[in-house]
PDB file of C-alpha atoms in Angstrom:
ATOM      1  CA  MET A   1      32.023 -11.455   1.793  1.00 32.00           C
ATOM      2  CA  LYS A   2      28.607 -10.195   3.131  1.00 44.00           C
ATOM      3  CA  GLN A   3      27.039  -6.875   1.424  1.00 46.00           C
ATOM      4  CA  ARG A   4      26.842  -3.956   4.516  1.00 53.00           C
ATOM      5  CA  ARG A   5      23.320  -3.029   4.277  1.00 66.00           C
ATOM      6  CA  ASP A   6      24.155   1.151   4.009  1.00 69.00           C
ATOM      7  CA  ASP A   7      26.423   0.095   0.774  1.00 84.00           C
ATOM      8  CA  GLN A   8      24.175  -0.954  -0.888  1.00 94.00           C
ATOM      9  CA  PRO A   9      21.492   1.305  -2.975  1.00 97.00           C
ATOM     10  CA  TRP A  10      18.123   2.459  -2.198  1.00 98.00           C
ATOM     11  CA  VAL A  11      14.759   1.922  -3.532  1.00 98.00           C
ATOM     12  CA  LEU A  12      12.000   3.962  -2.647  1.00 98.00           C
ATOM     13  CA  VAL A  13       8.493   3.002  -2.369  1.00 98.00           C
ATOM     14  CA  ARG A  14       6.535   6.380  -2.544  1.00 98.00           C
ATOM     15  CA  GLY A  15       3.103   4.824  -0.453  1.00 98.00           C
ATOM     16  CA  ALA A  16       3.019   1.984   2.311  1.00 98.00           C
ATOM     17  CA  GLY A  17      -0.610   0.997   2.046  1.00 98.00           C
ATOM     18  CA  ASP A  18      -2.123  -2.284   1.789  1.00 97.00           C
ATOM     19  CA  LEU A  19      -0.831  -3.110  -1.713  1.00 97.00           C
ATOM     20  CA  ALA A  20       1.994  -1.045  -1.399  1.00 98.00           C
ATOM     21  CA  THR A  21       2.462  -2.894   1.718  1.00 98.00           C
ATOM     22  CA  GLY A  22       2.914  -6.547  -0.537  1.00 98.00           C
ATOM     23  CA  VAL A  23       5.371  -4.993  -2.388  1.00 98.00           C
ATOM     24  CA  ILE A  24       7.536  -3.366   0.488  1.00 98.00           C
ATOM     25  CA  VAL A  25       7.798  -6.721   2.157  1.00 98.00           C
ATOM     26  CA  ARG A  26       8.280  -8.242  -0.949  1.00 98.00           C
ATOM     27  CA  LEU A  27      11.316  -6.246  -1.733  1.00 98.00           C
ATOM     28  CA  HIS A  28      12.513  -6.222   1.768  1.00 98.00           C
ATOM     29  CA  ARG A  29      12.611  -9.896   1.731  1.00 97.00           C
ATOM     30  CA  CYS A  30      13.861 -10.291  -1.295  1.00 97.00           C
ATOM     31  CA  GLY A  31      16.763  -8.256  -0.245  1.00 97.00           C
ATOM     32  CA  PHE A  32      16.946  -4.796  -1.530  1.00 98.00           C
ATOM     33  CA  ARG A  33      17.154  -1.473   0.775  1.00 98.00           C
ATOM     34  CA  VAL A  34      13.042  -0.127   0.987  1.00 98.00           C
ATOM     35  CA  VAL A  35      12.988   3.313   1.949  1.00 98.00           C
ATOM     36  CA  VAL A  36       9.040   4.012   1.972  1.00 98.00           C
ATOM     37  CA  THR A  37       7.743   7.972   1.770  1.00 98.00           C
ATOM     38  CA  GLU A  38       4.231   8.758   3.538  1.00 98.00           C
ATOM     39  CA  CYS A  39       1.667  11.795   3.230  1.00 97.00           C
ATOM     40  CA  THR A  40       0.868  13.651   6.546  1.00 97.00           C
ATOM     41  CA  ASN A  41      -2.514  11.660   6.770  1.00 96.00           C
ATOM     42  CA  PRO A  42      -2.717   8.456   5.275  1.00 97.00           C
ATOM     43  CA  SER A  43      -6.316   7.027   4.866  1.00 94.00           C
ATOM     44  CA  ALA A  44      -5.966   2.997   4.186  1.00 95.00           C
ATOM     45  CA  ILE A  45      -8.686   0.620   5.114  1.00 97.00           C
ATOM     46  CA  ARG A  46      -6.713  -2.268   5.974  1.00 97.00           C
ATOM     47  CA  ARG A  47      -4.686  -1.307   8.909  1.00 97.00           C
ATOM     48  CA  ARG A  48      -3.671  -4.347  10.033  1.00 97.00           C
ATOM     49  CA  ALA A  49      -1.995  -5.013   6.514  1.00 98.00           C
ATOM     50  CA  ALA A  50      -0.510  -1.293   6.144  1.00 98.00           C
ATOM     51  CA  LEU A  51       2.786  -0.374   6.614  1.00 98.00           C
ATOM     52  CA  CYS A  52       1.447   3.126   6.822  1.00 98.00           C
ATOM     53  CA  GLU A  53      -0.080   3.034   9.874  1.00 98.00           C
ATOM     54  CA  ALA A  54       3.627   4.367  11.567  1.00 98.00           C
ATOM     55  CA  VAL A  55       2.994   7.479  10.566  1.00 98.00           C
ATOM     56  CA  TRP A  56       0.096   7.320  13.472  1.00 96.00           C
ATOM     57  CA  GLN A  57       2.160   4.893  15.442  1.00 97.00           C
ATOM     58  CA  GLY A  58       6.249   5.413  14.725  1.00 98.00           C
ATOM     59  CA  GLN A  59       5.870   1.949  14.468  1.00 98.00           C
ATOM     60  CA  ALA A  60       3.996  -0.834  12.542  1.00 98.00           C
ATOM     61  CA  THR A  61       4.531  -4.498  11.874  1.00 98.00           C
ATOM     62  CA  VAL A  62       2.845  -7.120   8.659  1.00 98.00           C
ATOM     63  CA  GLU A  63       4.158 -10.025   8.493  1.00 98.00           C
ATOM     64  CA  GLY A  64       7.362  -9.869  10.267  1.00 97.00           C
ATOM     65  CA  VAL A  65       8.167  -7.014   8.637  1.00 98.00           C
ATOM     66  CA  THR A  66       8.825  -3.533  10.372  1.00 98.00           C
ATOM     67  CA  CYS A  67       8.475   0.278   9.261  1.00 98.00           C
ATOM     68  CA  ARG A  68       9.177   2.716  11.789  1.00 98.00           C
ATOM     69  CA  ARG A  69       9.020   6.271  10.806  1.00 98.00           C
ATOM     70  CA  VAL A  70      12.352   8.522  10.740  1.00 98.00           C
ATOM     71  CA  ILE A  71      12.078  12.152  10.525  1.00 97.00           C
ATOM     72  CA  ASP A  72      15.867  12.098   7.706  1.00 95.00           C
ATOM     73  CA  ALA A  73      17.836  10.816   5.746  1.00 92.00           C
ATOM     74  CA  GLY A  74      20.531   9.916   8.480  1.00 93.00           C
ATOM     75  CA  GLU A  75      18.648   8.741  10.565  1.00 97.00           C
ATOM     76  CA  ALA A  76      16.996   6.327   7.564  1.00 97.00           C
ATOM     77  CA  SER A  77      20.610   4.677   7.173  1.00 96.00           C
ATOM     78  CA  ARG A  78      20.430   3.739  10.898  1.00 96.00           C
ATOM     79  CA  VAL A  79      16.884   1.959  10.965  1.00 97.00           C
ATOM     80  CA  SER A  80      17.443   0.741   7.481  1.00 97.00           C
ATOM     81  CA  GLN A  81      21.422  -0.677   9.184  1.00 96.00           C
ATOM     82  CA  ALA A  82      18.934  -2.389  11.800  1.00 96.00           C
ATOM     83  CA  GLY A  83      17.017  -4.826   9.323  1.00 96.00           C
ATOM     84  CA  GLU A  84      13.549  -1.872   9.776  1.00 97.00           C
ATOM     85  CA  ILE A  85      12.391  -0.031   6.715  1.00 98.00           C
ATOM     86  CA  PRO A  86      12.757   3.561   7.464  1.00 98.00           C
ATOM     87  CA  LEU A  87       9.382   5.565   6.063  1.00 98.00           C
ATOM     88  CA  LEU A  88       9.348   9.118   6.139  1.00 98.00           C
ATOM     89  CA  VAL A  89       6.549  11.629   6.029  1.00 98.00           C
ATOM     90  CA  ASP A  90       7.709  12.824   2.563  1.00 98.00           C
ATOM     91  CA  GLU A  91       4.224  13.270   0.042  1.00 96.00           C
ATOM     92  CA  ARG A  92       6.241  14.828  -2.523  1.00 96.00           C
ATOM     93  CA  ALA A  93       9.525  12.732  -2.102  1.00 97.00           C
ATOM     94  CA  ASP A  94      11.797  15.079  -1.275  1.00 97.00           C
ATOM     95  CA  CYS A  95      14.067  13.377  -0.350  1.00 97.00           C
ATOM     96  CA  VAL A  96      15.674  11.873  -3.452  1.00 97.00           C
ATOM     97  CA  ALA A  97      17.821  14.230  -3.583  1.00 96.00           C
ATOM     98  CA  ALA A  98      19.108  13.242  -0.239  1.00 96.00           C
ATOM     99  CA  LEU A  99      18.976   9.621  -0.922  1.00 97.00           C
ATOM    100  CA  ARG A 100      19.845   9.431  -4.837  1.00 97.00           C
ATOM    101  CA  PRO A 101      17.671   6.050  -5.008  1.00 98.00           C
ATOM    102  CA  ALA A 102      18.400   3.683  -7.206  1.00 98.00           C
ATOM    103  CA  ALA A 103      14.963   3.019  -8.072  1.00 98.00           C
ATOM    104  CA  VAL A 104      11.676   4.620  -7.037  1.00 98.00           C
ATOM    105  CA  VAL A 105       8.824   2.575  -7.247  1.00 98.00           C
ATOM    106  CA  ASP A 106       5.629   4.820  -6.869  1.00 98.00           C
ATOM    107  CA  ALA A 107       2.836   2.552  -4.562  1.00 98.00           C
ATOM    108  CA  ILE A 108      -0.051   5.909  -4.234  1.00 98.00           C
ATOM    109  CA  LEU A 109      -2.159   4.192  -6.409  1.00 96.00           C
ATOM    110  CA  ALA A 110      -3.576   7.132  -7.009  1.00 94.00           C
ATOM    111  CA  LYS A 111      -5.015   6.342 -10.476  1.00 94.00           C
ATOM    112  CA  ARG A 112      -2.852   9.275 -11.757  1.00 95.00           C
ATOM    113  CA  ASN A 113       0.856  10.463 -11.625  1.00 96.00           C
ATOM    114  CA  LEU A 114       1.163  12.279  -8.400  1.00 96.00           C
ATOM    115  CA  GLY A 115       4.752  13.696  -9.206  1.00 96.00           C
ATOM    116  CA  THR A 116       6.886  10.311 -10.216  1.00 98.00           C
ATOM    117  CA  ASN A 117       9.653  10.726 -13.156  1.00 97.00           C
ATOM    118  CA  ARG A 118      12.013   9.258 -14.330  1.00 97.00           C
ATOM    119  CA  GLU A 119      14.279  11.951 -13.867  1.00 97.00           C
ATOM    120  CA  MET A 120      14.102  10.495 -10.129  1.00 98.00           C
ATOM    121  CA  ALA A 121      15.863   7.469 -10.101  1.00 98.00           C
ATOM    122  CA  PRO A 122      17.807   4.817 -12.684  1.00 98.00           C
ATOM    123  CA  VAL A 123      15.032   2.618 -12.528  1.00 98.00           C
ATOM    124  CA  THR A 124      11.627   4.054 -12.085  1.00 98.00           C
ATOM    125  CA  VAL A 125       8.125   1.913 -11.877  1.00 98.00           C
ATOM    126  CA  GLY A 126       4.445   3.320 -11.924  1.00 98.00           C
ATOM    127  CA  LEU A 127       1.668   0.540 -10.332  1.00 98.00           C
ATOM    128  CA  GLY A 128      -2.094   0.583 -11.901  1.00 97.00           C
ATOM    129  CA  PRO A 129      -3.383   3.691 -13.773  1.00 97.00           C
ATOM    130  CA  GLY A 130      -1.855   6.789 -14.185  1.00 96.00           C
ATOM    131  CA  PHE A 131       1.898   6.282 -15.690  1.00 98.00           C
ATOM    132  CA  THR A 132       2.776   5.237 -19.212  1.00 98.00           C
ATOM    133  CA  ALA A 133       5.640   2.682 -19.222  1.00 98.00           C
ATOM    134  CA  GLY A 134       8.286   4.615 -21.211  1.00 96.00           C
ATOM    135  CA  GLU A 135       7.275   8.579 -21.409  1.00 97.00           C
ATOM    136  CA  ASP A 136       7.082   8.502 -17.374  1.00 96.00           C
ATOM    137  CA  VAL A 137       7.875   5.875 -15.791  1.00 98.00           C
ATOM    138  CA  ASP A 138      10.029   2.973 -17.685  1.00 98.00           C
ATOM    139  CA  ALA A 139       7.470   0.268 -16.213  1.00 98.00           C
ATOM    140  CA  VAL A 140       3.654   0.004 -15.080  1.00 98.00           C
ATOM    141  CA  ILE A 141       2.466  -3.180 -13.451  1.00 98.00           C
ATOM    142  CA  GLU A 142      -0.841  -3.905 -13.780  1.00 98.00           C
ATOM    143  CA  THR A 143      -3.723  -3.471 -10.870  1.00 97.00           C
ATOM    144  CA  LYS A 144      -6.784  -4.866 -12.043  1.00 95.00           C
ATOM    145  CA  ARG A 145      -7.799  -7.894 -10.621  1.00 92.00           C
ATOM    146  CA  GLY A 146      -7.877 -10.925 -13.673  1.00 93.00           C
ATOM    147  CA  HIS A 147      -5.724 -12.847 -16.042  1.00 96.00           C
ATOM    148  CA  HIS A 148      -3.023  -9.884 -16.422  1.00 97.00           C
ATOM    149  CA  LEU A 149      -2.925  -8.755 -12.279  1.00 97.00           C
ATOM    150  CA  GLY A 150       0.823  -8.343 -11.541  1.00 98.00           C
ATOM    151  CA  ARG A 151       1.764  -8.346 -14.973  1.00 98.00           C
ATOM    152  CA  VAL A 152       4.935  -6.196 -16.542  1.00 98.00           C
ATOM    153  CA  ILE A 153       3.980  -3.388 -19.235  1.00 98.00           C
ATOM    154  CA  LEU A 154       7.103  -2.315 -20.646  1.00 98.00           C
ATOM    155  CA  GLN A 155       5.274  -0.161 -22.899  1.00 98.00           C
ATOM    156  CA  GLY A 156       2.127   1.521 -22.535  1.00 97.00           C
ATOM    157  CA  ALA A 157      -0.094   1.750 -20.076  1.00 97.00           C
ATOM    158  CA  ALA A 158      -2.506  -0.421 -16.795  1.00 97.00           C
ATOM    159  CA  ILE A 159      -5.782  -1.092 -17.509  1.00 95.00           C
ATOM    160  CA  PRO A 160      -7.790   2.008 -16.939  1.00 93.00           C
ATOM    161  CA  ASN A 161      -9.590   2.424 -13.571  1.00 85.00           C
ATOM    162  CA  THR A 162     -13.582   1.291 -14.109  1.00 78.00           C
ATOM    163  CA  GLY A 163     -14.118   2.819 -10.667  1.00 75.00           C
ATOM    164  CA  VAL A 164     -15.392  -0.528  -9.841  1.00 71.00           C
ATOM    165  CA  PRO A 165     -13.907  -3.200  -7.718  1.00 77.00           C
ATOM    166  CA  GLY A 166     -12.364  -6.366  -8.141  1.00 74.00           C
ATOM    167  CA  VAL A 167     -15.366  -8.934  -7.783  1.00 78.00           C
ATOM    168  CA  ILE A 168     -14.771 -11.783  -5.121  1.00 80.00           C
ATOM    169  CA  ALA A 169     -17.613 -14.802  -4.398  1.00 76.00           C
ATOM    170  CA  GLY A 170     -19.631 -12.963  -6.787  1.00 81.00           C
ATOM    171  CA  TYR A 171     -20.074  -9.298  -5.173  1.00 79.00           C
ATOM    172  CA  ALA A 172     -18.482  -6.447  -6.784  1.00 76.00           C
ATOM    173  CA  ALA A 173     -19.037  -2.767  -5.809  1.00 85.00           C
ATOM    174  CA  GLU A 174     -21.127  -3.863  -3.009  1.00 88.00           C
ATOM    175  CA  ARG A 175     -17.667  -4.538  -0.861  1.00 92.00           C
ATOM    176  CA  VAL A 176     -16.938  -1.321  -0.931  1.00 94.00           C
ATOM    177  CA  ILE A 177     -18.430   1.347   1.508  1.00 96.00           C
ATOM    178  CA  HIS A 178     -18.247   5.024   1.209  1.00 96.00           C
ATOM    179  CA  ALA A 179     -18.588   7.816   4.112  1.00 97.00           C
ATOM    180  CA  PRO A 180     -22.660   9.019   3.241  1.00 96.00           C
ATOM    181  CA  ALA A 181     -21.814  12.456   4.837  1.00 96.00           C
ATOM    182  CA  SER A 182     -18.283  14.590   5.881  1.00 97.00           C
ATOM    183  CA  GLY A 183     -17.349  14.382   9.488  1.00 97.00           C
ATOM    184  CA  GLU A 184     -14.785  12.481  12.333  1.00 97.00           C
ATOM    185  CA  MET A 185     -14.879   9.088  12.109  1.00 97.00           C
ATOM    186  CA  ILE A 186     -16.722   7.071  14.822  1.00 97.00           C
ATOM    187  CA  PHE A 187     -16.846   3.325  16.078  1.00 97.00           C
ATOM    188  CA  VAL A 188     -19.588   1.460  17.534  1.00 96.00           C
ATOM    189  CA  GLN A 189     -20.849  -1.444  19.746  1.00 95.00           C
ATOM    190  CA  ALA A 190     -22.292  -4.740  19.120  1.00 93.00           C
ATOM    191  CA  ALA A 191     -25.114  -5.689  20.424  1.00 88.00           C
ATOM    192  CA  SER A 192     -22.035  -8.142  22.602  1.00 91.00           C
ATOM    193  CA  GLY A 193     -20.464  -4.797  23.524  1.00 93.00           C
ATOM    194  CA  GLN A 194     -17.745  -5.164  22.070  1.00 94.00           C
ATOM    195  CA  THR A 195     -16.764  -2.644  19.618  1.00 97.00           C
ATOM    196  CA  ILE A 196     -16.749  -2.790  16.038  1.00 98.00           C
ATOM    197  CA  ASP A 197     -13.502  -2.888  13.847  1.00 97.00           C
ATOM    198  CA  ILE A 198     -11.532  -5.183  11.509  1.00 98.00           C
ATOM    199  CA  GLY A 199     -11.967  -9.189  11.951  1.00 97.00           C
ATOM    200  CA  ALA A 200     -15.647  -9.013  12.924  1.00 97.00           C
ATOM    201  CA  LEU A 201     -18.369 -10.900  11.096  1.00 96.00           C
ATOM    202  CA  VAL A 202     -20.859  -8.272  10.560  1.00 96.00           C
ATOM    203  CA  LYS A 203     -24.528  -8.669   8.978  1.00 96.00           C
ATOM    204  CA  LYS A 204     -26.177  -7.042   5.454  1.00 96.00           C
ATOM    205  CA  GLY A 205     -28.130  -4.059   7.570  1.00 97.00           C
ATOM    206  CA  GLN A 206     -25.729  -3.742  10.627  1.00 96.00           C
ATOM    207  CA  GLU A 207     -24.639  -0.957  12.156  1.00 97.00           C
ATOM    208  CA  ILE A 208     -20.788  -0.689  11.470  1.00 97.00           C
ATOM    209  CA  THR A 209     -19.611   2.720  12.722  1.00 97.00           C
ATOM    210  CA  ARG A 210     -20.840   6.185  11.997  1.00 97.00           C
ATOM    211  CA  VAL A 211     -19.316   9.303   9.981  1.00 97.00           C
ATOM    212  CA  GLY A 212     -20.395  12.225  12.142  1.00 90.00           C
ATOM    213  CA  GLY A 213     -23.477  11.906  13.193  1.00 89.00           C
ATOM    214  CA  VAL A 214     -24.622   8.927  10.121  1.00 96.00           C
ATOM    215  CA  PRO A 215     -24.514   5.565  10.668  1.00 97.00           C
ATOM    216  CA  VAL A 216     -22.959   3.455   8.181  1.00 97.00           C
ATOM    217  CA  LEU A 217     -25.005   0.134   7.299  1.00 97.00           C
ATOM    218  CA  ALA A 218     -23.056  -2.888   6.089  1.00 97.00           C
ATOM    219  CA  THR A 219     -24.156  -3.792   2.339  1.00 96.00           C
ATOM    220  CA  ILE A 220     -23.432  -7.063   2.653  1.00 96.00           C
ATOM    221  CA  ASP A 221     -22.806 -10.243   5.133  1.00 96.00           C
ATOM    222  CA  GLY A 222     -18.653 -10.760   5.668  1.00 96.00           C
ATOM    223  CA  VAL A 223     -15.971 -10.009   7.128  1.00 97.00           C
ATOM    224  CA  LEU A 224     -15.069  -6.629   7.734  1.00 97.00           C
ATOM    225  CA  ARG A 225     -11.603  -6.435   6.048  1.00 96.00           C
ATOM    226  CA  GLY A 226     -10.898  -2.494   6.083  1.00 97.00           C
ATOM    227  CA  LEU A 227     -12.027   0.197   7.986  1.00 98.00           C
ATOM    228  CA  ILE A 228     -10.556   3.422   8.209  1.00 97.00           C
ATOM    229  CA  ARG A 229      -9.010   4.481  12.073  1.00 96.00           C
ATOM    230  CA  ALA A 230     -11.091   5.911  14.244  1.00 96.00           C
ATOM    231  CA  GLY A 231     -11.073   9.638  14.867  1.00 96.00           C
ATOM    232  CA  TYR A 232     -10.254  10.405  11.074  1.00 96.00           C
ATOM    233  CA  PRO A 233     -11.564  13.365   9.396  1.00 96.00           C
ATOM    234  CA  VAL A 234     -13.892  12.046   6.967  1.00 96.00           C
ATOM    235  CA  THR A 235     -14.730  13.745   3.594  1.00 96.00           C
ATOM    236  CA  GLU A 236     -18.262  12.576   2.420  1.00 97.00           C
ATOM    237  CA  GLY A 237     -17.542  10.084  -0.695  1.00 96.00           C
ATOM    238  CA  LEU A 238     -14.327   8.793   0.767  1.00 96.00           C
ATOM    239  CA  LYS A 239     -13.545   4.987   1.182  1.00 96.00           C
ATOM    240  CA  ILE A 240     -14.353   3.941   4.689  1.00 97.00           C
ATOM    241  CA  ALA A 241     -14.359   0.231   4.497  1.00 97.00           C
ATOM    242  CA  ASP A 242     -14.603  -3.062   3.195  1.00 95.00           C
ATOM    243  CA  ILE A 243     -16.486  -6.181   3.433  1.00 96.00           C
ATOM    244  CA  ASP A 244     -15.089  -9.635   2.305  1.00 95.00           C
ATOM    245  CA  PRO A 245     -18.099 -12.131   1.897  1.00 94.00           C
ATOM    246  CA  ARG A 246     -15.775 -15.184   2.668  1.00 93.00           C
ATOM    247  CA  PRO A 247     -16.190 -15.873   6.231  1.00 92.00           C
ATOM    248  CA  GLU A 248     -12.960 -17.711   6.142  1.00 93.00           C
ATOM    249  CA  GLN A 249     -11.112 -14.345   5.655  1.00 93.00           C
ATOM    250  CA  VAL A 250     -11.386 -13.096   8.776  1.00 95.00           C
ATOM    251  CA  ALA A 251      -7.757 -15.663   9.737  1.00 95.00           C
ATOM    252  CA  TYR A 252      -6.236 -12.887   7.226  1.00 96.00           C
ATOM    253  CA  CYS A 253      -7.365  -9.250   8.208  1.00 97.00           C
ATOM    254  CA  ASP A 254      -4.036  -8.954   9.072  1.00 96.00           C
ATOM    255  CA  THR A 255      -1.809  -9.954   6.333  1.00 97.00           C
ATOM    256  CA  VAL A 256      -0.318  -9.193   2.937  1.00 98.00           C
ATOM    257  CA  SER A 257      -3.192  -9.852   0.804  1.00 96.00           C
ATOM    258  CA  ASP A 258      -3.000 -12.146  -2.511  1.00 95.00           C
ATOM    259  CA  LYS A 259      -3.691  -9.362  -5.201  1.00 96.00           C
ATOM    260  CA  ALA A 260      -0.859  -7.021  -2.993  1.00 98.00           C
ATOM    261  CA  ARG A 261       1.353 -10.493  -3.204  1.00 98.00           C
ATOM    262  CA  ALA A 262       1.488 -10.684  -6.920  1.00 98.00           C
ATOM    263  CA  ILE A 263       1.827  -6.917  -7.127  1.00 98.00           C
ATOM    264  CA  GLY A 264       5.023  -7.309  -5.603  1.00 98.00           C
ATOM    265  CA  GLY A 265       6.212  -9.808  -7.667  1.00 98.00           C
ATOM    266  CA  GLY A 266       5.319  -7.946 -10.785  1.00 98.00           C
ATOM    267  CA  VAL A 267       7.488  -5.194  -9.584  1.00 98.00           C
ATOM    268  CA  VAL A 268      10.094  -7.764  -8.180  1.00 98.00           C
ATOM    269  CA  GLU A 269      10.417  -8.693 -11.950  1.00 98.00           C
ATOM    270  CA  ALA A 270      10.154  -5.075 -13.406  1.00 98.00           C
ATOM    271  CA  LEU A 271      12.802  -3.975 -11.022  1.00 98.00           C
ATOM    272  CA  LEU A 272      15.576  -7.303 -11.618  1.00 98.00           C
ATOM    273  CA  TYR A 273      14.769  -6.720 -15.190  1.00 98.00           C
ATOM    274  CA  LEU A 274      15.924  -2.988 -15.686  1.00 98.00           C
ATOM    275  CA  ALA A 275      18.466  -3.392 -13.724  1.00 98.00           C
ATOM    276  CA  ARG A 276      19.558  -5.694 -15.711  1.00 98.00           C
ATOM    277  CA  LYS A 277      18.745  -4.604 -19.291  1.00 97.00           C
ATOM    278  CA  LYS A 278      20.748  -0.888 -17.796  1.00 97.00           C
ATOM    279  CA  ASP A 279      23.334  -1.861 -15.502  1.00 97.00           C
ATOM    280  CA  ILE A 280      21.952  -0.814 -12.663  1.00 96.00           C
ATOM    281  CA  ARG A 281      23.280  -2.218  -9.388  1.00 96.00           C
ATOM    282  CA  LEU A 282      19.667  -2.454  -6.971  1.00 96.00           C
ATOM    283  CA  LEU A 283      20.929  -5.011  -4.675  1.00 94.00           C
TER     284      LEU A 283
END
């Protein structure tokens, strides 16, 4: 007999940026009953591959998986039953008391723990630096590019944050652009008259956006893979854009990245392993 989705335990994912979206999509497709929490003003730059856009737009779809903003646990159940993923604007994850999830996955990627603990659910998983498996969570997933990307850590922590993005086609720090000043994000037009946005091919030194009245220039040639939304109140130093030097990536700006997909696989492995070890039902 097919199990009704509203009879399944919840798997709560904190965060819905682009890396978290890779986790959410993979969990949803594997049959987990997923609910998501986000902050009031998410600052994802890979907007076309980030389900947190549902905070701003009411709903967002990535690779055929739809996330819909809801107001409470009751509405979350109805949305889930319809085959979509409910998203609550709940930065502190206060909804844990009402939803009583069987598992909590912290995918905020803040490089520090913003409140997730092992009292929140029978199974807890943290992504990247800031968590210690066996202490504040049951497992940690490695998020640094390289040989260990997606690895499940059952004792100890992930590789410490270096502050330098992973190397892609010979570029690392140059790929990521931070706000040169504080102010409102303002989109600009290319010479063709088209507004420069995600998916545009840009050249080093080209103006790609503005923060207040300050021009922001492309640091390398490539595809504008990420750009924070127009009108966002940017603070100086905030990550606002991401350029991929590989021109073929123009076709993939609205899909889950290889990195996000690997991390999502690690989360699935961790949840299934821990559920079996603790004799907890997740599916």
